[in-house]
CSV table of C-alpha atoms and ligand atoms in Angstrom, one decimal:
chain,number,residue,atom,x,y,z
A,27,MET,CA,-3.5,-2.1,10.0
A,28,ALA,CA,-2.1,0.3,12.0
A,29,PRO,CA,-0.3,-0.6,15.1
A,30,GLU,CA,-1.8,1.2,18.4
A,31,ALA,CA,0.8,4.0,19.2
A,32,GLY,CA,3.8,2.9,20.9
A,33,ARG,CA,3.3,-0.5,19.7
A,34,LYS,CA,5.8,-2.0,17.3
A,35,ARG,CA,4.1,-3.1,14.2
A,36,ARG,CA,3.7,-6.7,14.2
A,37,ILE,CA,4.6,-8.2,10.4
A,38,SER,CA,4.8,-11.7,9.2
A,39,ILE,CA,6.6,-12.9,5.6
A,40,LEU,CA,5.1,-16.0,3.7
A,41,GLY,CA,8.2,-17.1,1.3
A,42,SER,CA,10.6,-15.2,3.3
A,43,THR,CA,12.9,-17.5,1.7
A,44,GLY,CA,12.7,-16.3,-1.8
A,45,SER,CA,13.9,-13.6,-3.5
A,46,ILE,CA,11.1,-11.3,-2.6
A,47,GLY,CA,11.0,-12.9,0.6
A,48,THR,CA,15.3,-11.6,1.5
A,49,SER,CA,15.0,-8.4,0.0
A,50,THR,CA,11.7,-7.8,2.5
A,51,LEU,CA,14.3,-8.6,5.3
A,52,ASP,CA,16.7,-6.3,4.1
A,53,VAL,CA,14.3,-3.6,4.0
A,54,ILE,CA,13.0,-4.8,7.5
A,55,ARG,CA,16.7,-4.8,8.7
A,56,GLN,CA,17.3,-0.8,6.9
A,57,LEU,CA,14.0,0.6,8.5
A,58,GLY,CA,14.8,-0.1,12.1
A,59,GLY,CA,14.9,-3.8,12.2
A,60,ARG,CA,14.2,-5.5,16.2
A,61,GLU,CA,13.8,-2.0,17.2
A,62,ARG,CA,10.5,-1.5,15.4
A,63,PHE,CA,9.2,-4.5,13.6
A,64,GLU,CA,7.9,-7.7,15.3
A,65,VAL,CA,8.0,-10.5,13.1
A,66,LEU,CA,5.5,-12.7,13.9
A,67,SER,CA,6.1,-15.9,11.1
A,68,LEU,CA,8.5,-16.4,8.2
A,69,THR,CA,7.3,-19.2,6.3
A,70,GLY,CA,9.3,-21.1,3.5
A,71,ASN,CA,9.3,-24.2,2.1
A,72,GLY,CA,12.5,-25.8,0.5
A,73,ASN,CA,15.2,-24.2,2.3
A,74,ILE,CA,15.6,-25.0,5.5
A,75,ASP,CA,18.9,-23.4,6.7
A,76,LEU,CA,18.1,-19.9,5.2
A,77,LEU,CA,14.5,-20.2,6.8
A,78,ALA,CA,16.6,-20.8,10.4
A,79,ALA,CA,19.1,-18.3,10.3
A,80,GLN,CA,16.5,-16.0,8.8
A,81,ALA,CA,14.4,-16.3,12.3
A,82,ARG,CA,17.1,-16.4,14.5
A,83,GLU,CA,18.7,-13.1,12.9
A,84,CYS,CA,15.1,-10.9,13.2
A,85,GLY,CA,14.4,-12.7,16.4
A,86,ALA,CA,11.1,-14.3,14.5
A,87,ALA,CA,8.4,-16.1,17.2
A,88,LEU,CA,7.8,-18.8,14.7
A,89,ALA,CA,9.5,-20.3,11.7
A,90,VAL,CA,7.1,-22.5,9.5
A,91,THR,CA,8.0,-24.3,6.6
A,92,ALA,CA,5.5,-25.7,3.8
A,93,ASP,CA,7.2,-29.1,3.8
A,94,GLU,CA,5.7,-31.6,6.3
A,95,LYS,CA,8.6,-33.9,6.0
A,96,ARG,CA,11.5,-30.9,7.1
A,97,TYR,CA,10.1,-30.7,10.3
A,98,ALA,CA,12.6,-32.3,12.3
A,99,GLU,CA,15.3,-30.6,10.1
A,100,LEU,CA,13.7,-27.3,10.8
A,101,LYS,CA,13.3,-28.1,14.8
A,102,GLN,CA,16.8,-29.0,14.8
A,103,ALA,CA,18.2,-25.4,13.1
A,104,LEU,CA,16.5,-23.9,15.6
A,105,SER,CA,17.1,-25.6,18.7
A,106,GLY,CA,18.4,-23.6,21.7
A,107,SER,CA,16.8,-20.6,19.8
A,108,GLY,CA,13.6,-20.5,21.6
A,109,ILE,CA,11.8,-20.0,18.2
A,110,GLU,CA,8.8,-22.8,17.8
A,111,ALA,CA,9.3,-24.5,14.5
A,112,ALA,CA,6.3,-25.9,12.9
A,113,ALA,CA,5.8,-27.6,9.2
A,114,GLY,CA,2.7,-28.9,6.8
A,115,ARG,CA,0.4,-27.2,5.1
A,116,GLN,CA,-2.6,-26.5,8.2
A,117,ALA,CA,0.8,-24.9,10.1
A,118,LEU,CA,1.4,-22.4,7.0
A,119,LEU,CA,-2.2,-22.0,6.8
A,120,ASP,CA,-2.6,-20.9,10.8
A,121,ALA,CA,0.8,-18.7,10.5
A,122,ALA,CA,-0.8,-16.9,7.7
A,123,SER,CA,-4.0,-16.5,9.8
A,124,ALA,CA,-1.8,-15.2,12.6
A,125,GLU,CA,-3.1,-11.5,14.1
A,126,VAL,CA,-0.4,-9.1,12.5
A,127,ASP,CA,-1.1,-5.5,11.2
A,128,TRP,CA,1.3,-6.5,7.5
A,129,ALA,CA,1.9,-9.4,5.6
A,130,MET,CA,4.2,-10.0,3.0
A,131,ALA,CA,2.4,-12.4,0.2
A,132,ALA,CA,5.6,-13.7,-1.5
A,133,ILE,CA,5.1,-17.5,-2.0
A,134,VAL,CA,5.4,-18.2,-5.2
A,135,GLY,CA,2.9,-19.6,-7.7
A,136,THR,CA,-1.2,-20.8,-6.4
A,137,ALA,CA,0.8,-22.1,-3.5
A,138,GLY,CA,0.6,-18.9,-1.9
A,139,LEU,CA,-3.3,-18.4,-2.5
A,140,ALA,CA,-4.9,-20.2,0.2
A,141,PRO,CA,-2.3,-18.3,2.9
A,142,THR,CA,-2.4,-14.7,1.8
A,143,LEU,CA,-6.1,-15.4,1.4
A,144,ALA,CA,-6.1,-16.5,5.5
A,145,ALA,CA,-3.9,-13.3,6.0
A,146,ALA,CA,-6.6,-11.0,4.1
A,147,ARG,CA,-9.4,-12.7,6.1
A,148,ARG,CA,-7.7,-12.3,9.5
A,149,GLY,CA,-7.6,-8.0,8.4
A,150,ALA,CA,-4.0,-7.7,7.5
A,151,ASP,CA,-2.7,-5.0,5.1
A,152,ILE,CA,-1.4,-7.5,2.2
A,153,ALA,CA,1.8,-6.6,0.5
A,154,LEU,CA,1.3,-8.3,-2.8
A,155,ALA,CA,3.7,-9.7,-4.5
A,156,ASN,CA,2.0,-13.1,-5.5
A,157,LYS,CA,0.3,-12.0,-8.5
A,158,GLU,CA,-1.1,-15.4,-8.8
A,159,CYS,CA,-3.9,-14.8,-6.1
A,160,LEU,CA,-5.4,-11.9,-8.1
A,161,VAL,CA,-4.8,-13.7,-11.3
A,162,SER,CA,-6.8,-16.8,-10.2
A,163,ALA,CA,-9.1,-15.6,-7.8
A,164,GLY,CA,-9.5,-11.8,-8.8
A,165,GLU,CA,-12.8,-10.2,-7.5
A,166,LEU,CA,-13.5,-13.1,-4.8
A,167,PHE,CA,-9.8,-11.6,-3.7
A,168,VAL,CA,-10.0,-8.2,-3.5
A,169,LYS,CA,-13.3,-8.8,-1.4
A,170,ALA,CA,-11.6,-11.1,0.9
A,171,VAL,CA,-8.8,-8.0,2.1
A,172,ALA,CA,-12.1,-5.7,2.2
A,173,THR,CA,-14.4,-7.8,4.5
A,174,GLY,CA,-10.9,-8.7,6.6
A,175,GLY,CA,-10.4,-4.8,6.4
A,176,GLY,CA,-7.0,-4.8,5.8
A,177,ARG,CA,-5.3,-2.6,2.7
A,178,LEU,CA,-3.9,-4.2,-0.9
A,179,ILE,CA,-0.8,-2.9,-1.4
A,180,PRO,CA,0.6,-4.2,-4.6
A,181,VAL,CA,4.6,-4.8,-4.4
A,182,ASP,CA,5.0,-6.1,-8.1
A,183,SER,CA,7.0,-3.0,-9.1
A,184,GLU,CA,4.5,-2.3,-12.2
A,185,HIS,CA,1.5,-2.2,-9.9
A,186,SER,CA,3.5,-0.8,-7.0
A,187,ALA,CA,4.3,2.4,-10.0
A,188,ILE,CA,1.0,2.5,-11.5
A,189,PHE,CA,-0.5,2.4,-7.4
A,190,GLN,CA,2.0,5.5,-6.8
A,191,ALA,CA,1.0,7.0,-9.6
A,192,LEU,CA,-2.9,7.0,-9.2
A,193,GLU,CA,-4.4,10.2,-8.1
A,194,GLU,CA,-6.6,8.9,-5.4
A,195,ASP,CA,-9.9,11.3,-6.2
A,196,GLN,CA,-9.1,11.3,-10.1
A,197,ARG,CA,-9.6,7.4,-10.6
A,198,HIS,CA,-12.6,8.7,-12.7
A,199,ALA,CA,-10.3,10.8,-15.0
A,200,VAL,CA,-7.7,7.4,-15.5
A,201,GLU,CA,-7.8,6.7,-19.3
A,202,ARG,CA,-5.1,3.9,-19.5
A,203,ILE,CA,-2.8,1.7,-17.3
A,204,VAL,CA,0.9,1.7,-19.3
A,205,LEU,CA,2.3,-1.7,-18.1
A,206,THR,CA,6.0,-1.5,-18.9
A,207,ALA,CA,8.0,-4.8,-19.4
A,208,SER,CA,11.6,-5.3,-19.8
A,209,GLY,CA,11.1,-7.6,-22.7
A,210,GLY,CA,13.3,-10.1,-20.7
A,211,PRO,CA,16.3,-11.6,-22.4
A,212,LEU,CA,14.6,-13.1,-25.8
A,213,ARG,CA,13.5,-9.7,-26.6
A,214,THR,CA,15.3,-9.6,-29.7
A,215,TRP,CA,15.1,-12.9,-30.8
A,216,THR,CA,13.4,-14.8,-34.1
A,217,ARG,CA,10.8,-16.9,-33.1
A,218,GLU,CA,13.0,-20.2,-34.2
A,219,ALA,CA,15.6,-19.2,-32.0
A,220,MET,CA,13.3,-19.3,-29.4
A,221,ALA,CA,12.2,-23.0,-29.8
A,222,ASP,CA,15.2,-24.5,-28.4
A,223,VAL,CA,16.1,-21.9,-25.8
A,224,THR,CA,17.1,-23.7,-22.7
A,225,VAL,CA,16.6,-23.2,-19.0
A,226,GLU,CA,20.0,-21.7,-17.9
A,227,VAL,CA,19.3,-19.1,-21.1
A,228,ALA,CA,15.3,-18.2,-20.2
A,229,ARG,CA,16.5,-17.9,-16.7
A,230,ALA,CA,19.1,-14.8,-17.2
A,231,HIS,CA,17.1,-12.1,-16.6
A,232,PRO,CA,19.3,-8.4,-18.2
A,233,ASN,CA,18.0,-6.1,-15.6
A,234,TRP,CA,16.4,-8.4,-12.4
A,235,SER,CA,17.2,-10.8,-10.2
A,236,MET,CA,14.1,-13.0,-9.4
A,237,GLY,CA,13.4,-16.3,-8.2
A,238,LEU,CA,13.1,-19.1,-11.4
A,239,LYS,CA,9.5,-18.9,-12.0
A,240,ILE,CA,9.1,-15.0,-12.5
A,241,SER,CA,12.5,-15.2,-14.7
A,242,ILE,CA,11.2,-17.8,-16.9
A,243,GLY,CA,7.4,-16.0,-17.3
A,244,SER,CA,9.9,-12.7,-17.9
A,245,ALA,CA,11.5,-14.7,-21.1
A,246,SER,CA,7.9,-15.8,-22.3
A,247,MET,CA,6.1,-12.8,-21.3
A,248,PHE,CA,3.8,-14.8,-19.1
A,249,ASN,CA,4.8,-12.6,-16.2
A,250,LYS,CA,3.3,-9.9,-18.1
A,251,ALA,CA,0.2,-11.7,-19.5
A,252,LEU,CA,-0.5,-12.2,-15.6
A,253,GLU,CA,0.4,-9.0,-14.5
A,254,MET,CA,-2.2,-7.4,-17.0
A,255,ILE,CA,-5.0,-9.7,-15.3
A,256,GLU,CA,-3.6,-8.4,-11.8
A,257,ALA,CA,-4.0,-4.2,-13.0
A,258,LYS,CA,-7.4,-5.6,-14.0
A,259,HIS,CA,-8.2,-6.2,-10.5
A,260,LEU,CA,-6.1,-4.3,-8.6
A,261,PHE,CA,-7.2,-1.2,-10.4
A,262,ASP,CA,-10.7,-1.7,-11.6
A,263,VAL,CA,-9.8,-0.7,-15.5
A,264,ARG,CA,-11.4,-2.1,-18.4
A,265,PRO,CA,-9.3,-4.5,-20.5
A,266,GLU,CA,-9.0,-2.1,-23.2
A,267,GLN,CA,-7.9,0.1,-21.0
A,268,ILE,CA,-4.6,-1.9,-19.9
A,269,GLU,CA,-1.3,-1.2,-22.3
A,270,VAL,CA,1.8,-2.6,-22.1
A,271,VAL,CA,4.8,-1.8,-23.7
A,272,VAL,CA,8.4,-2.7,-24.3
A,273,HIS,CA,10.9,-0.9,-22.6
A,274,PRO,CA,14.2,-3.1,-21.7
A,275,GLN,CA,16.2,-0.5,-19.6
A,276,SER,CA,13.5,-1.5,-16.6
A,277,ILE,CA,13.4,2.4,-15.6
A,278,VAL,CA,9.8,3.6,-16.0
A,279,HIS,CA,8.6,0.8,-14.0
A,280,SER,CA,5.0,2.0,-15.3
A,281,MET,CA,2.4,5.1,-16.6
A,282,VAL,CA,-0.9,5.8,-15.9
A,283,GLY,CA,-2.6,7.9,-18.7
A,284,TYR,CA,-5.1,10.6,-17.6
A,285,VAL,CA,-8.2,12.0,-19.7
A,286,ASP,CA,-6.4,15.7,-20.5
A,287,GLY,CA,-3.3,13.7,-21.6
A,288,SER,CA,-1.0,13.6,-19.0
A,289,VAL,CA,1.1,10.6,-18.1
A,290,LEU,CA,2.4,10.0,-14.8
A,291,ALA,CA,5.3,7.4,-14.6
A,292,GLN,CA,7.3,6.3,-11.4
A,293,LEU,CA,10.7,5.7,-12.2
A,294,GLY,CA,13.6,3.7,-9.9
A,295,ALA,CA,17.1,1.4,-10.5
A,296,PRO,CA,15.9,-1.8,-10.8
A,297,ASP,CA,15.5,-2.9,-7.1
A,298,MET,CA,12.5,-4.8,-5.9
A,299,ARG,CA,13.2,-3.1,-2.3
A,300,THR,CA,11.9,0.1,-3.8
A,301,ALA,CA,8.4,-0.6,-3.8
A,302,ILE,CA,8.6,-3.5,-0.8
A,303,GLY,CA,9.4,-0.5,1.1
A,304,TYR,CA,6.6,1.6,0.3
A,305,ALA,CA,4.4,-1.2,0.5
A,306,LEU,CA,5.6,-1.2,4.4
A,307,THR,CA,5.7,2.4,5.6
A,308,TYR,CA,2.8,3.3,2.8
A,309,PRO,CA,1.1,6.0,2.7
A,310,ASP,CA,5.0,7.5,4.4
A,311,ARG,CA,8.3,7.0,2.2
A,312,ALA,CA,11.5,6.2,4.5
A,313,PRO,CA,15.3,6.3,3.2
A,314,LEU,CA,16.1,3.3,1.7
A,315,ASP,CA,19.7,2.6,1.1
A,316,VAL,CA,19.4,1.5,-3.1
A,317,GLU,CA,20.9,3.0,-6.3
A,318,ARG,CA,19.8,6.2,-7.2
A,319,LEU,CA,19.0,6.7,-11.4
A,320,ASP,CA,21.7,8.9,-12.7
A,321,PHE,CA,20.3,10.4,-15.5
A,322,ALA,CA,22.9,12.2,-17.5
A,323,ARG,CA,24.6,8.6,-17.3
A,324,LEU,CA,21.5,7.1,-18.5
A,325,SER,CA,21.1,9.0,-21.1
A,326,ARG,CA,18.4,7.1,-23.0
A,327,LEU,CA,14.7,5.5,-22.1
A,328,ASP,CA,13.8,3.2,-25.1
A,329,PHE,CA,10.3,2.1,-25.9
A,330,GLU,CA,8.7,-0.4,-28.1
A,331,ALA,CA,5.2,-2.1,-29.0
A,332,PRO,CA,5.5,-5.7,-27.9
A,333,ASP,CA,5.0,-8.6,-30.7
A,334,GLU,CA,2.4,-10.9,-29.6
A,335,GLU,CA,3.7,-13.3,-33.1
A,336,ARG,CA,6.8,-13.8,-30.8
A,337,PHE,CA,5.2,-13.6,-27.5
A,338,PRO,CA,1.8,-15.0,-27.9
A,339,ALA,CA,1.3,-14.9,-23.7
A,340,LEU,CA,-0.1,-11.5,-24.1
A,341,ARG,CA,-2.7,-12.4,-26.3
A,342,LEU,CA,-3.8,-15.2,-24.0
A,343,ALA,CA,-3.9,-12.5,-21.7
A,344,ARG,CA,-6.6,-10.2,-23.4
A,345,VAL,CA,-8.3,-13.2,-24.2
A,346,ALA,CA,-8.7,-14.2,-20.5
A,347,LEU,CA,-9.5,-10.9,-19.7
A,348,GLN,CA,-12.7,-10.7,-22.8
A,349,ARG,CA,-13.9,-14.2,-21.4
A,350,GLY,CA,-13.7,-13.1,-17.9
A,351,GLY,CA,-14.8,-15.5,-15.1
A,352,LEU,CA,-12.4,-18.5,-14.5
A,353,GLN,CA,-10.0,-17.9,-17.5
A,354,GLY,CA,-7.6,-16.5,-15.2
A,355,ALA,CA,-7.5,-19.1,-12.9
A,356,VAL,CA,-7.3,-21.7,-15.9
A,357,MET,CA,-4.9,-19.2,-17.2
A,358,ASN,CA,-2.6,-19.3,-14.4
A,359,ALA,CA,-2.7,-23.4,-13.4
A,360,ALA,CA,-2.1,-24.2,-16.9
A,361,GLU,CA,0.8,-21.6,-17.4
A,362,GLU,CA,2.3,-23.1,-13.8
A,363,THR,CA,2.0,-26.7,-15.0
A,364,ALA,CA,3.7,-26.1,-18.5
A,365,PHE,CA,6.2,-23.9,-17.0
A,366,HIS,CA,7.3,-27.0,-14.2
A,367,ALA,CA,7.0,-29.1,-17.6
A,368,PHE,CA,9.8,-26.9,-19.3
A,369,VAL,CA,12.2,-26.5,-16.5
A,370,GLU,CA,12.1,-30.1,-16.0
A,371,GLY,CA,12.7,-31.1,-19.7
A,372,ARG,CA,9.1,-32.4,-20.5
A,373,ILE,CA,8.5,-29.3,-23.0
A,374,ARG,CA,10.8,-26.9,-25.1
A,375,PHE,CA,9.7,-23.2,-24.2
A,376,LEU,CA,8.2,-22.2,-27.1
A,377,ALA,CA,4.9,-25.3,-26.2
A,378,MET,CA,4.2,-23.6,-23.4
A,379,ALA,CA,2.3,-20.9,-24.7
A,380,ASP,CA,0.4,-23.7,-26.7
A,381,VAL,CA,-0.5,-25.6,-23.4
A,382,VAL,CA,-1.8,-22.6,-22.2
A,383,GLU,CA,-3.9,-21.6,-25.1
A,384,ALA,CA,-5.5,-25.2,-25.7
A,385,ALA,CA,-6.2,-25.8,-21.8
A,386,MET,CA,-7.9,-22.6,-22.1
A,387,ASP,CA,-10.1,-22.9,-24.9
A,388,ARG,CA,-11.5,-26.3,-23.1
A,389,LEU,CA,-12.3,-24.9,-19.9
A,390,SER,CA,-13.7,-21.7,-21.7
A,391,HIS,CA,-17.3,-22.9,-20.9
A,392,LEU,CA,-16.7,-22.5,-16.9
A,393,PRO,CA,-18.9,-20.3,-15.5
A,394,PRO,CA,-18.0,-17.1,-13.1
A,395,ALA,CA,-16.7,-17.9,-9.5
A,396,THR,CA,-19.2,-17.7,-6.5
A,397,SER,CA,-16.9,-19.0,-3.9
A,398,MET,CA,-13.0,-19.9,-3.2
A,399,GLU,CA,-14.1,-23.2,-4.2
A,400,ASP,CA,-14.7,-22.6,-7.4
A,401,VAL,CA,-11.6,-21.3,-7.8
A,402,PHE,CA,-9.7,-24.1,-6.4
A,403,ALA,CA,-11.7,-26.6,-8.4
A,404,ALA,CA,-11.2,-24.9,-11.9
A,405,ASP,CA,-7.2,-24.4,-10.8
A,406,GLU,CA,-7.0,-28.3,-10.6
A,407,GLU,CA,-9.1,-29.0,-13.6
A,408,ALA,CA,-6.6,-27.0,-15.6
A,409,ARG,CA,-4.0,-28.5,-14.3
A,410,ARG,CA,-5.5,-32.0,-15.3
A,411,VAL,CA,-5.9,-30.7,-18.7
A,412,ALA,CA,-2.6,-28.9,-18.8
A,413,ALA,CA,-0.7,-32.0,-17.7
A,414,GLY,CA,-3.0,-34.2,-20.1
A,415,LEU,CA,-1.7,-31.9,-22.8
A,416,ILE,CA,2.1,-32.6,-22.3
A,417,GLY,CA,1.5,-36.3,-21.5
B,515,NDP,P1,10.9,-17.3,-5.1
B,515,NDP,O1,11.0,-18.7,-6.1
B,515,NDP,O2,12.5,-16.7,-4.8
B,515,NDP,O3,10.3,-17.6,-3.6
B,515,NDP,C1,9.4,-18.4,-3.4
B,515,NDP,C2,9.4,-18.3,-2.3
B,515,NDP,O4,8.0,-19.4,-1.8
B,515,NDP,C3,9.9,-19.4,-1.6
B,515,NDP,O5,10.1,-18.7,0.0
B,515,NDP,C4,9.7,-21.2,-1.2
B,515,NDP,O6,10.4,-21.3,-0.3
B,515,NDP,C5,8.6,-20.4,-0.9
B,515,NDP,N1,7.9,-21.5,-1.6
B,515,NDP,C6,7.6,-22.7,-3.0
B,515,NDP,N2,7.3,-23.7,-3.1
B,515,NDP,C7,6.2,-23.4,-1.8
B,515,NDP,C8,4.8,-24.1,-1.5
B,515,NDP,N3,4.5,-25.1,-2.0
B,515,NDP,N4,4.5,-24.0,-0.6
B,515,NDP,C9,4.8,-22.6,0.7
B,515,NDP,N5,6.0,-22.0,0.0
B,515,NDP,C10,6.4,-22.4,-0.7
B,515,NDP,O7,9.7,-16.3,-5.5
B,515,NDP,P2,10.2,-14.8,-6.2
B,515,NDP,O8,10.2,-14.5,-4.6
B,515,NDP,O9,11.2,-14.0,-7.6
B,515,NDP,O10,8.7,-15.0,-6.4
B,515,NDP,C11,7.6,-14.4,-5.3
B,515,NDP,C12,6.4,-14.5,-5.8
B,515,NDP,O11,6.4,-12.6,-6.3
B,515,NDP,C13,5.8,-14.8,-7.2
B,515,NDP,O12,4.4,-14.9,-7.3
B,515,NDP,C14,6.4,-14.1,-8.4
B,515,NDP,O13,5.2,-13.6,-9.6
B,515,NDP,C15,6.4,-12.4,-7.3
B,515,NDP,N6,7.1,-11.3,-7.6
B,515,NDP,C16,8.7,-11.5,-7.3
B,515,NDP,C17,9.5,-10.3,-8.2
B,515,NDP,C18,10.7,-10.7,-8.1
B,515,NDP,O14,11.3,-9.7,-8.3
B,515,NDP,N7,11.4,-11.8,-7.6
B,515,NDP,C19,8.9,-9.5,-8.6
B,515,NDP,C20,7.1,-9.4,-9.1
B,515,NDP,C21,6.5,-9.9,-8.1
B,515,NDP,P3,11.6,-22.2,-0.5
B,515,NDP,O15,12.7,-21.3,-0.8
B,515,NDP,O16,11.6,-22.3,1.1
B,515,NDP,O17,11.5,-23.2,-0.8
């Protein structure tokens, strides 16, 4: 949604206290801050001090924590600022439903689905970092954005790259989408070694600084698996048109191959602020203080085929894409459940894929979703099944 001439762009940041949220605030700062943007709301969960500090700095009208029990703490942290404090699930949905021009969807996991949907229905342009929305709700989510009247602008670096390399009037000539994957910290590990990997080692991504969930997802390649499903819904391609290639340097963020053999790629330093900035200023580009690529110093870019034996998540994404229907929702919910069990020390690293595969098999009979209620029900059922498998 474009603001009327002369009016500041009204925005909200759902998940402002996370890795994407803080980078978004940095981009806003770089692009003019309060002079140019009116921040209506910021939302977080557990990090109350940061939420309050962010709200004070950008002059937000409202700060919301999803955690009802933290209301008094947030109110206290905002005292004297004139910024409204709110807490709980409904407050989060109300904040997401406010009339803004642009909303950053950066809440982690399925918790982001309902608020992002609320923002989409209200007609905001959605800068989508939360891939779980598309993985779970697929066409229903895309439709909700279209019905609301806003634009869906990807923020995931791979999908932003594809979005930038897609020639709008040549979509019919797209042959394939090539998602690059860094391979994560376990890229060269044997399966035997992976069996014993700790959370500390698995979360230490070689190139990107990110939140815990996506960092572990990069190590298991479940993040790439979710991105394959995200790509299908964002770019309306067939499953067989989606390829993954491992590119350890994370410089080529992804590519689009056309029927004439041409491949268009988007390159940049591994810094999410470029994709966030593009989502904020699209279709324009604005100057950002991020590292520039020095090709002479880079000297080489490596590519290799992914190993689906060591990283079964990629195979499971293909299964989910082939089966269609609610398998994305099931995969996403089972993966989130297995992720929590791994970080809490209840299952080992490789068991995450086993849990997801078993949950997907058990729930492969679910009919395609006709409403968001079907998606939420499948999500709940998959969490129950996965929890039962974990024991
Ligand atoms: P973080 O874990 O760093 O941040 C998550 C945000 O969500 C925080 O603001 C957190 O609040 C909030 N949050 C957590 N739980 C809840 C809840 N139950 N209800 C409401 N809000 C909640 O995640 P990232 O920033 O890394 O990732 C956010 C999304 O963006 C994910 O979907 C991820 O896949 C995607 N993404 C991230 C990238 C990255 O580089 N980080 C790259 C591409 C995509 P608090 O911190 O206050 O608890």
